[in-house]
Amino acid sequence: MATAAAISLSPSPQIRRLSASIATPIRSISSLHFDSLRSNSSSLRNPSIRVSASSMRVGTPEKISTASFLDRRESGFLHFVKYHGLGNDFILVDNRDSAEPRITPEQAVKLCDRNFGIGADGVIFAMSGVNGTDYTMRIFNSDGSEPEMCGNGVRCFARFIAELENLYGKQSFTVHTGAGLIVPEIQEDGKVKVDMGEPILKASNVPTKLPANKDQAVVKSDLNVDGVIWNVTCVSMGNPHCVTFGNQESQNLTVDELNLAVVGPKFEHHEMFPARTNTEFVEVVSHEHLKMRVWERGAGATLACGTGACAVVVAAVLEGRAGRSCTVDLPGGPLDIEWKEEDNHVYMTGPAEVVFYGSVAV
């Protein structure tokens, strides 16, 4: 498989465009910020082929038009833009001309590989809208599974759409997702505010097999995970979340001390979650300030999870630990979350940034 980005970089806003022509050995320019990159290797369809970044072009944004790059339609190549929302990173693909994703889940797994691929938590496809919406968003996780929605991903999606459509300033549009209608709004400062809709609390709809203990919801319920009793609250933001602030051994978590790689999978695959679950471990800093770490279903430990931050605030309110408007600190940075009493909707505000542009043979 040939790819455009078997590298790790943090480009400046001024120089970050990737393209695809002049062969330059990667070792000789590894310290540079890149304008564009395409590797010359074998097809993505061959599962035995490693991904390499054997050649690339270096240039400046002034010389390469973003619009012309995204408009390219060469046969056999997939053009993409890599974005991140607080370090939760995604490969964005313009898929508006097709009702099916341009790559398979198996190909997405290879592209997301951080050693032999581009490296990402998922691949997001920008597709034409259905049922009166402006656009449709689909996503393949790094393990090839398809989640209903992704909060950080939808912010990246919004910025990608604005770039594709040459939209500037404050903009909003409707997006069809597996979790239903989502409405992102790009703010004047470039951050994206997203109406994430109403949280789902009914146990069977989260879904969880844990018995409801507050109306039809699971709030501060006991969950036995490998012999440890955790207190959990279950929330769906269109995708399932299990939120915990502590266990019988430690009622108040210090999240930096958690061995997430060990405990996270035990929650994700617990028999009480028939669709598996995302899990948020939360430390209360103050009534308006929470700190969390997340183990994402299908992606593992990530630097940020937008739907998870929303679920955390809902759970904190239900357990009486925090107010309806909170700053939630994630490993990648903070998100502003508000659960409005007036309409019962959860609103998330945070950044989404371009990392680089590239092309990959498919």
GROMACS .gro file of C-alpha atoms in nm:
model
  362
    1MET     CA    1   0.000   0.000   0.000
    2ALA     CA    2   0.125   0.347  -0.081
    3THR     CA    3   0.044   0.629   0.151
    4ALA     CA    4   0.102   0.995   0.194
    5ALA     CA    5   0.190   1.017   0.556
    6ALA     CA    6   0.385   0.756   0.749
    7ILE     CA    7   0.518   1.049   0.952
    8SER     CA    8   0.441   1.254   1.260
    9LEU     CA    9   0.442   1.629   1.230
   10SER     CA   10   0.292   1.942   1.377
   11PRO     CA   11   0.288   2.198   1.095
   12SER     CA   12   0.246   2.570   1.137
   13PRO     CA   13  -0.076   2.725   1.001
   14GLN     CA   14   0.126   2.899   0.731
   15ILE     CA   15   0.305   2.594   0.593
   16ARG     CA   16   0.108   2.272   0.600
   17ARG     CA   17   0.001   2.182   0.248
   18LEU     CA   18   0.082   1.835   0.116
   19SER     CA   19   0.089   1.754  -0.259
   20ALA     CA   20   0.223   1.492  -0.494
   21SER     CA   21   0.498   1.516  -0.752
   22ILE     CA   22   0.865   1.582  -0.674
   23ALA     CA   23   1.044   1.285  -0.522
   24THR     CA   24   1.251   1.386  -0.217
   25PRO     CA   25   1.398   1.135   0.028
   26ILE     CA   26   1.200   1.157   0.351
   27ARG     CA   27   1.512   1.139   0.566
   28SER     CA   28   1.645   1.461   0.415
   29ILE     CA   29   1.336   1.669   0.493
   30SER     CA   30   1.198   1.510   0.806
   31SER     CA   31   1.241   1.832   1.005
   32LEU     CA   32   1.047   2.047   0.756
   33HIS     CA   33   0.681   2.145   0.755
   34PHE     CA   34   0.516   1.993   0.450
   35ASP     CA   35   0.303   2.129   0.171
   36SER     CA   36   0.205   1.808   0.000
   37LEU     CA   37   0.290   1.444  -0.021
   38ARG     CA   38   0.222   1.134  -0.223
   39SER     CA   39   0.414   0.814  -0.185
   40ASN     CA   40   0.499   0.585  -0.474
   41SER     CA   41   0.438   0.234  -0.349
   42SER     CA   42   0.202  -0.057  -0.401
   43SER     CA   43  -0.176  -0.071  -0.393
   44LEU     CA   44  -0.373  -0.035  -0.071
   45ARG     CA   45  -0.568  -0.343  -0.167
   46ASN     CA   46  -0.270  -0.572  -0.109
   47PRO     CA   47  -0.290  -0.661   0.263
   48SER     CA   48   0.069  -0.782   0.271
   49ILE     CA   49   0.216  -0.452   0.158
   50ARG     CA   50   0.357  -0.214   0.418
   51VAL     CA   51   0.282   0.154   0.387
   52SER     CA   52   0.580   0.371   0.307
   53ALA     CA   53   0.640   0.739   0.247
   54SER     CA   54   0.914   0.712  -0.009
   55SER     CA   55   0.868   1.040  -0.193
   56MET     CA   56   0.695   1.371  -0.155
   57ARG     CA   57   0.674   1.728  -0.273
   58VAL     CA   58   0.764   2.020  -0.052
   59GLY     CA   59   0.611   2.357  -0.128
   60THR     CA   60   0.433   2.657   0.016
   61PRO     CA   61   0.064   2.742   0.045
   62GLU     CA   62   0.118   3.036  -0.187
   63LYS     CA   63   0.214   2.801  -0.471
   64ILE     CA   64  -0.052   2.535  -0.418
   65SER     CA   65  -0.424   2.606  -0.433
   66THR     CA   66  -0.627   2.422  -0.169
   67ALA     CA   67  -0.930   2.422  -0.398
   68SER     CA   68  -0.736   2.271  -0.690
   69PHE     CA   69  -0.590   2.004  -0.462
   70LEU     CA   70  -0.930   1.899  -0.330
   71ASP     CA   71  -1.078   1.903  -0.681
   72ARG     CA   72  -0.832   1.645  -0.814
   73ARG     CA   73  -0.990   1.324  -0.937
   74GLU     CA   74  -0.700   1.113  -1.069
   75SER     CA   75  -0.797   0.752  -1.113
   76GLY     CA   76  -0.642   0.525  -0.853
   77PHE     CA   77  -0.568   0.796  -0.595
   78LEU     CA   78  -0.757   0.904  -0.286
   79HIS     CA   79  -0.704   1.270  -0.195
   80PHE     CA   80  -0.758   1.355   0.169
   81VAL     CA   81  -0.707   1.618   0.435
   82LYS     CA   82  -0.600   1.520   0.784
   83TYR     CA   83  -0.765   1.716   1.066
   84HIS     CA   84  -0.756   1.693   1.442
   85GLY     CA   85  -0.985   1.808   1.720
   86LEU     CA   86  -0.773   1.835   2.036
   87GLY     CA   87  -0.549   1.556   1.908
   88ASN     CA   88  -0.835   1.323   1.811
   89ASP     CA   89  -0.727   1.293   1.447
   90PHE     CA   90  -0.912   1.196   1.132
   91ILE     CA   91  -0.858   1.144   0.760
   92LEU     CA   92  -1.127   1.347   0.580
   93VAL     CA   93  -1.240   1.234   0.234
   94ASP     CA   94  -1.463   1.420  -0.012
   95ASN     CA   95  -1.724   1.154  -0.092
   96ARG     CA   96  -2.005   1.378  -0.215
   97ASP     CA   97  -2.015   1.213  -0.557
   98SER     CA   98  -2.093   0.864  -0.424
   99ALA     CA   99  -2.347   0.707  -0.191
  100GLU     CA  100  -2.089   0.456  -0.063
  101PRO     CA  101  -1.754   0.527   0.107
  102ARG     CA  102  -1.464   0.539  -0.137
  103ILE     CA  103  -1.262   0.288   0.066
  104THR     CA  104  -1.350  -0.024   0.260
  105PRO     CA  105  -1.327  -0.068   0.639
  106GLU     CA  106  -1.024  -0.291   0.581
  107GLN     CA  107  -0.851  -0.016   0.386
  108ALA     CA  108  -0.942   0.234   0.658
  109VAL     CA  109  -0.765   0.016   0.916
  110LYS     CA  110  -0.446   0.028   0.708
  111LEU     CA  111  -0.466   0.403   0.652
  112CYS     CA  112  -0.516   0.465   1.026
  113ASP     CA  113  -0.211   0.261   1.123
  114ARG     CA  114   0.034   0.498   1.293
  115ASN     CA  115   0.344   0.306   1.192
  116PHE     CA  116   0.267   0.186   0.840
  117GLY     CA  117  -0.018   0.418   0.740
  118ILE     CA  118  -0.115   0.783   0.755
  119GLY     CA  119  -0.207   0.750   1.122
  120ALA     CA  120  -0.550   0.847   1.254
  121ASP     CA  121  -0.831   0.756   1.492
  122GLY     CA  122  -1.070   0.718   1.199
  123VAL     CA  123  -1.162   0.798   0.839
  124ILE     CA  124  -1.452   1.039   0.784
  125PHE     CA  125  -1.648   1.062   0.460
  126ALA     CA  126  -1.825   1.384   0.358
  127MET     CA  127  -2.130   1.270   0.160
  128SER     CA  128  -2.438   1.427   0.008
  129GLY     CA  129  -2.729   1.496   0.242
  130VAL     CA  130  -3.038   1.278   0.277
  131ASN     CA  131  -3.387   1.349   0.409
  132GLY     CA  132  -3.347   1.722   0.357
  133THR     CA  133  -3.009   1.759   0.532
  134ASP     CA  134  -2.718   1.946   0.375
  135TYR     CA  135  -2.464   1.665   0.418
  136THR     CA  136  -2.415   1.311   0.546
  137MET     CA  137  -2.123   1.206   0.764
  138ARG     CA  138  -1.998   0.850   0.791
  139ILE     CA  139  -1.692   0.729   0.975
  140PHE     CA  140  -1.481   0.415   1.000
  141ASN     CA  141  -1.289   0.372   1.325
  142SER     CA  142  -0.925   0.269   1.328
  143ASP     CA  143  -1.038  -0.092   1.388
  144GLY     CA  144  -1.272  -0.084   1.086
  145SER     CA  145  -1.595  -0.060   1.285
  146GLU     CA  146  -1.849   0.211   1.202
  147PRO     CA  147  -1.973   0.422   1.494
  148GLU     CA  148  -2.297   0.618   1.489
  149MET     CA  149  -2.124   0.953   1.529
  150CYS     CA  150  -1.814   1.126   1.663
  151GLY     CA  151  -1.816   1.463   1.840
  152ASN     CA  152  -1.460   1.570   1.759
  153GLY     CA  153  -1.506   1.423   1.414
  154VAL     CA  154  -1.813   1.635   1.340
  155ARG     CA  155  -1.618   1.952   1.424
  156CYS     CA  156  -1.346   1.845   1.179
  157PHE     CA  157  -1.621   1.758   0.930
  158ALA     CA  158  -1.766   2.109   0.958
  159ARG     CA  159  -1.432   2.275   0.889
  160PHE     CA  160  -1.371   2.037   0.598
  161ILE     CA  161  -1.709   2.123   0.444
  162ALA     CA  162  -1.634   2.495   0.480
  163GLU     CA  163  -1.308   2.439   0.293
  164LEU     CA  164  -1.471   2.231   0.019
  165GLU     CA  165  -1.747   2.489  -0.031
  166ASN     CA  166  -1.523   2.796   0.016
  167LEU     CA  167  -1.733   2.919   0.309
  168TYR     CA  168  -1.601   3.192   0.536
  169GLY     CA  169  -1.708   3.347   0.866
  170LYS     CA  170  -1.994   3.217   1.076
  171GLN     CA  171  -2.162   2.921   0.905
  172SER     CA  172  -2.400   2.641   1.004
  173PHE     CA  173  -2.546   2.342   0.824
  174THR     CA  174  -2.737   2.022   0.893
  175VAL     CA  175  -2.561   1.685   0.896
  176HIS     CA  176  -2.720   1.342   0.880
  177THR     CA  177  -2.535   1.086   1.096
  178GLY     CA  178  -2.602   0.742   1.234
  179ALA     CA  179  -2.700   0.918   1.557
  180GLY     CA  180  -2.954   1.140   1.378
  181LEU     CA  181  -2.947   1.510   1.290
  182ILE     CA  182  -2.641   1.709   1.404
  183VAL     CA  183  -2.608   2.085   1.351
  184PRO     CA  184  -2.252   2.225   1.364
  185GLU     CA  185  -2.192   2.601   1.357
  186ILE     CA  186  -1.854   2.748   1.272
  187GLN     CA  187  -1.788   3.050   1.494
  188GLU     CA  188  -1.611   3.372   1.399
  189ASP     CA  189  -1.303   3.261   1.592
  190GLY     CA  190  -1.285   2.936   1.393
  191LYS     CA  191  -1.408   2.712   1.673
  192VAL     CA  192  -1.707   2.491   1.602
  193LYS     CA  193  -2.018   2.482   1.820
  194VAL     CA  194  -2.227   2.171   1.772
  195ASP     CA  195  -2.585   2.107   1.876
  196MET     CA  196  -2.546   1.745   1.979
  197GLY     CA  197  -2.916   1.694   2.044
  198GLU     CA  198  -3.077   1.541   2.352
  199PRO     CA  199  -2.898   1.280   2.561
  200ILE     CA  200  -3.056   0.935   2.565
  201LEU     CA  201  -3.091   0.800   2.918
  202LYS     CA  202  -3.331   0.506   2.889
  203ALA     CA  203  -3.119   0.201   2.971
  204SER     CA  204  -3.240  -0.016   2.684
  205ASN     CA  205  -3.170   0.261   2.434
  206VAL     CA  206  -2.814   0.339   2.549
  207PRO     CA  207  -2.793   0.033   2.529
  208THR     CA  208  -2.702  -0.134   2.856
  209LYS     CA  209  -2.827  -0.444   3.032
  210LEU     CA  210  -2.775  -0.278   3.370
  211PRO     CA  211  -3.113  -0.235   3.542
  212ALA     CA  212  -3.252   0.118   3.555
  213ASN     CA  213  -3.238   0.267   3.903
  214LYS     CA  214  -3.359   0.625   3.842
  215ASP     CA  215  -3.674   0.647   3.632
  216GLN     CA  216  -3.563   0.450   3.325
  217ALA     CA  217  -3.198   0.552   3.355
  218VAL     CA  218  -2.883   0.397   3.504
  219VAL     CA  219  -2.736   0.656   3.741
  220LYS     CA  220  -2.450   0.585   3.984
  221SER     CA  221  -2.512   0.213   3.955
  222ASP     CA  222  -2.273  -0.064   4.058
  223LEU     CA  223  -2.079  -0.240   3.783
  224ASN     CA  224  -1.845  -0.528   3.861
  225VAL     CA  225  -1.542  -0.504   3.634
  226ASP     CA  226  -1.295  -0.785   3.695
  227GLY     CA  227  -1.373  -0.790   4.068
  228VAL     CA  228  -1.374  -0.413   4.120
  229ILE     CA  229  -1.711  -0.242   4.182
  230TRP     CA  230  -1.735   0.082   3.984
  231ASN     CA  231  -2.010   0.344   4.016
  232VAL     CA  232  -2.134   0.416   3.664
  233THR     CA  233  -2.388   0.632   3.486
  234CYS     CA  234  -2.491   0.532   3.133
  235VAL     CA  235  -2.562   0.792   2.866
  236SER     CA  236  -2.603   0.780   2.489
  237MET     CA  237  -2.520   1.079   2.273
  238GLY     CA  238  -2.622   0.873   1.972
  239ASN     CA  239  -2.342   0.634   2.072
  240PRO     CA  240  -2.309   0.451   2.406
  241HIS     CA  241  -2.110   0.589   2.700
  242CYS     CA  242  -2.035   0.454   3.045
  243VAL     CA  243  -1.923   0.736   3.276
  244THR     CA  244  -1.753   0.674   3.609
  245PHE     CA  245  -1.628   0.909   3.879
  246GLY     CA  246  -1.491   0.634   4.102
  247ASN     CA  247  -1.513   0.285   4.249
  248GLN     CA  248  -1.544   0.127   4.591
  249GLU     CA  249  -1.169   0.152   4.640
  250SER     CA  250  -1.145   0.515   4.526
  251GLN     CA  251  -1.461   0.726   4.536
  252ASN     CA  252  -1.284   1.023   4.376
  253LEU     CA  253  -1.064   0.934   4.080
  254THR     CA  254  -0.726   1.082   3.997
  255VAL     CA  255  -0.747   1.008   3.628
  256ASP     CA  256  -0.376   1.050   3.553
  257GLU     CA  257  -0.305   0.749   3.775
  258LEU     CA  258  -0.528   0.512   3.576
  259ASN     CA  259  -0.380   0.233   3.368
  260LEU     CA  260  -0.623   0.300   3.085
  261ALA     CA  261  -0.485   0.033   2.854
  262VAL     CA  262  -0.569  -0.233   3.114
  263VAL     CA  263  -0.904  -0.117   3.248
  264GLY     CA  264  -1.047   0.040   2.931
  265PRO     CA  265  -1.098  -0.279   2.726
  266LYS     CA  266  -1.267  -0.447   3.023
  267PHE     CA  267  -1.539  -0.182   3.015
  268GLU     CA  268  -1.564  -0.174   2.634
  269HIS     CA  269  -1.630  -0.548   2.607
  270HIS     CA  270  -1.829  -0.591   2.929
  271GLU     CA  271  -2.135  -0.813   2.895
  272MET     CA  272  -2.356  -0.533   3.025
  273PHE     CA  273  -2.296  -0.338   2.702
  274PRO     CA  274  -2.435  -0.536   2.407
  275ALA     CA  275  -2.308  -0.281   2.152
  276ARG     CA  276  -1.980  -0.236   2.343
  277THR     CA  277  -1.926   0.107   2.501
  278ASN     CA  278  -1.710   0.415   2.521
  279THR     CA  279  -1.588   0.471   2.877
  280GLU     CA  280  -1.508   0.801   3.047
  281PHE     CA  281  -1.310   0.819   3.372
  282VAL     CA  282  -1.374   1.153   3.539
  283GLU     CA  283  -1.211   1.367   3.804
  284VAL     CA  284  -1.413   1.658   3.949
  285VAL     CA  285  -1.196   1.970   3.972
  286SER     CA  286  -1.483   2.205   4.062
  287HIS     CA  287  -1.856   2.252   4.000
  288GLU     CA  288  -1.776   2.398   3.655
  289HIS     CA  289  -1.456   2.209   3.576
  290LEU     CA  290  -1.412   1.838   3.502
  291LYS     CA  291  -1.114   1.634   3.386
  292MET     CA  292  -1.153   1.311   3.193
  293ARG     CA  293  -0.973   1.033   3.014
  294VAL     CA  294  -1.148   0.817   2.761
  295TRP     CA  295  -1.131   0.466   2.622
  296GLU     CA  296  -1.318   0.479   2.291
  297ARG     CA  297  -1.506   0.187   2.146
  298GLY     CA  298  -1.317   0.080   1.836
  299ALA     CA  299  -1.028   0.325   1.882
  300GLY     CA  300  -0.891   0.271   2.233
  301ALA     CA  301  -0.728   0.553   2.429
  302THR     CA  302  -0.760   0.881   2.242
  303LEU     CA  303  -0.663   1.239   2.325
  304ALA     CA  304  -1.021   1.362   2.308
  305CYS     CA  305  -1.381   1.247   2.262
  306GLY     CA  306  -1.652   1.505   2.198
  307THR     CA  307  -1.954   1.284   2.260
  308GLY     CA  308  -1.774   1.154   2.568
  309ALA     CA  309  -1.728   1.506   2.707
  310CYS     CA  310  -2.099   1.567   2.651
  311ALA     CA  311  -2.191   1.243   2.828
  312VAL     CA  312  -1.961   1.334   3.118
  313VAL     CA  313  -2.142   1.664   3.184
  314VAL     CA  314  -2.482   1.493   3.162
  315ALA     CA  315  -2.366   1.226   3.407
  316ALA     CA  316  -2.214   1.487   3.641
  317VAL     CA  317  -2.545   1.676   3.651
  318LEU     CA  318  -2.744   1.358   3.712
  319GLU     CA  319  -2.513   1.261   3.998
  320GLY     CA  320  -2.515   1.614   4.144
  321ARG     CA  321  -2.143   1.663   4.093
  322ALA     CA  322  -2.141   1.963   3.856
  323GLY     CA  323  -2.350   2.232   3.690
  324ARG     CA  324  -2.494   2.230   3.341
  325SER     CA  325  -2.216   2.439   3.190
  326CYS     CA  326  -1.863   2.301   3.230
  327THR     CA  327  -1.515   2.311   3.090
  328VAL     CA  328  -1.403   1.953   3.035
  329ASP     CA  329  -1.029   1.894   3.022
  330LEU     CA  330  -0.917   1.608   2.797
  331PRO     CA  331  -0.558   1.498   2.732
  332GLY     CA  332  -0.567   1.699   2.406
  333GLY     CA  333  -0.717   2.014   2.556
  334PRO     CA  334  -1.045   2.163   2.683
  335LEU     CA  335  -1.399   2.153   2.546
  336ASP     CA  336  -1.686   2.376   2.657
  337ILE     CA  337  -2.001   2.173   2.719
  338GLU     CA  338  -2.348   2.299   2.809
  339TRP     CA  339  -2.660   2.091   2.877
  340LYS     CA  340  -2.937   2.345   2.835
  341GLU     CA  341  -3.241   2.307   3.054
  342GLU     CA  342  -3.464   2.495   2.808
  343ASP     CA  343  -3.444   2.249   2.520
  344ASN     CA  344  -3.264   1.953   2.685
  345HIS     CA  345  -2.997   1.971   2.412
  346VAL     CA  346  -2.624   1.938   2.474
  347TYR     CA  347  -2.395   2.191   2.306
  348MET     CA  348  -2.024   2.132   2.250
  349THR     CA  349  -1.773   2.401   2.150
  350GLY     CA  350  -1.412   2.337   2.056
  351PRO     CA  351  -1.143   2.364   1.787
  352ALA     CA  352  -1.073   2.168   1.468
  353GLU     CA  353  -0.747   2.215   1.282
  354VAL     CA  354  -0.590   2.107   0.953
  355VAL     CA  355  -0.280   1.890   0.994
  356PHE     CA  356  -0.187   1.826   0.630
  357TYR     CA  357  -0.311   1.743   0.279
  358GLY     CA  358  -0.218   1.425   0.096
  359SER     CA  359  -0.293   1.155  -0.159
  360VAL     CA  360  -0.280   0.778  -0.136
  361ALA     CA  361  -0.292   0.507  -0.400
  362VAL     CA  362  -0.601   0.290  -0.369
   0.00000   0.00000   0.00000
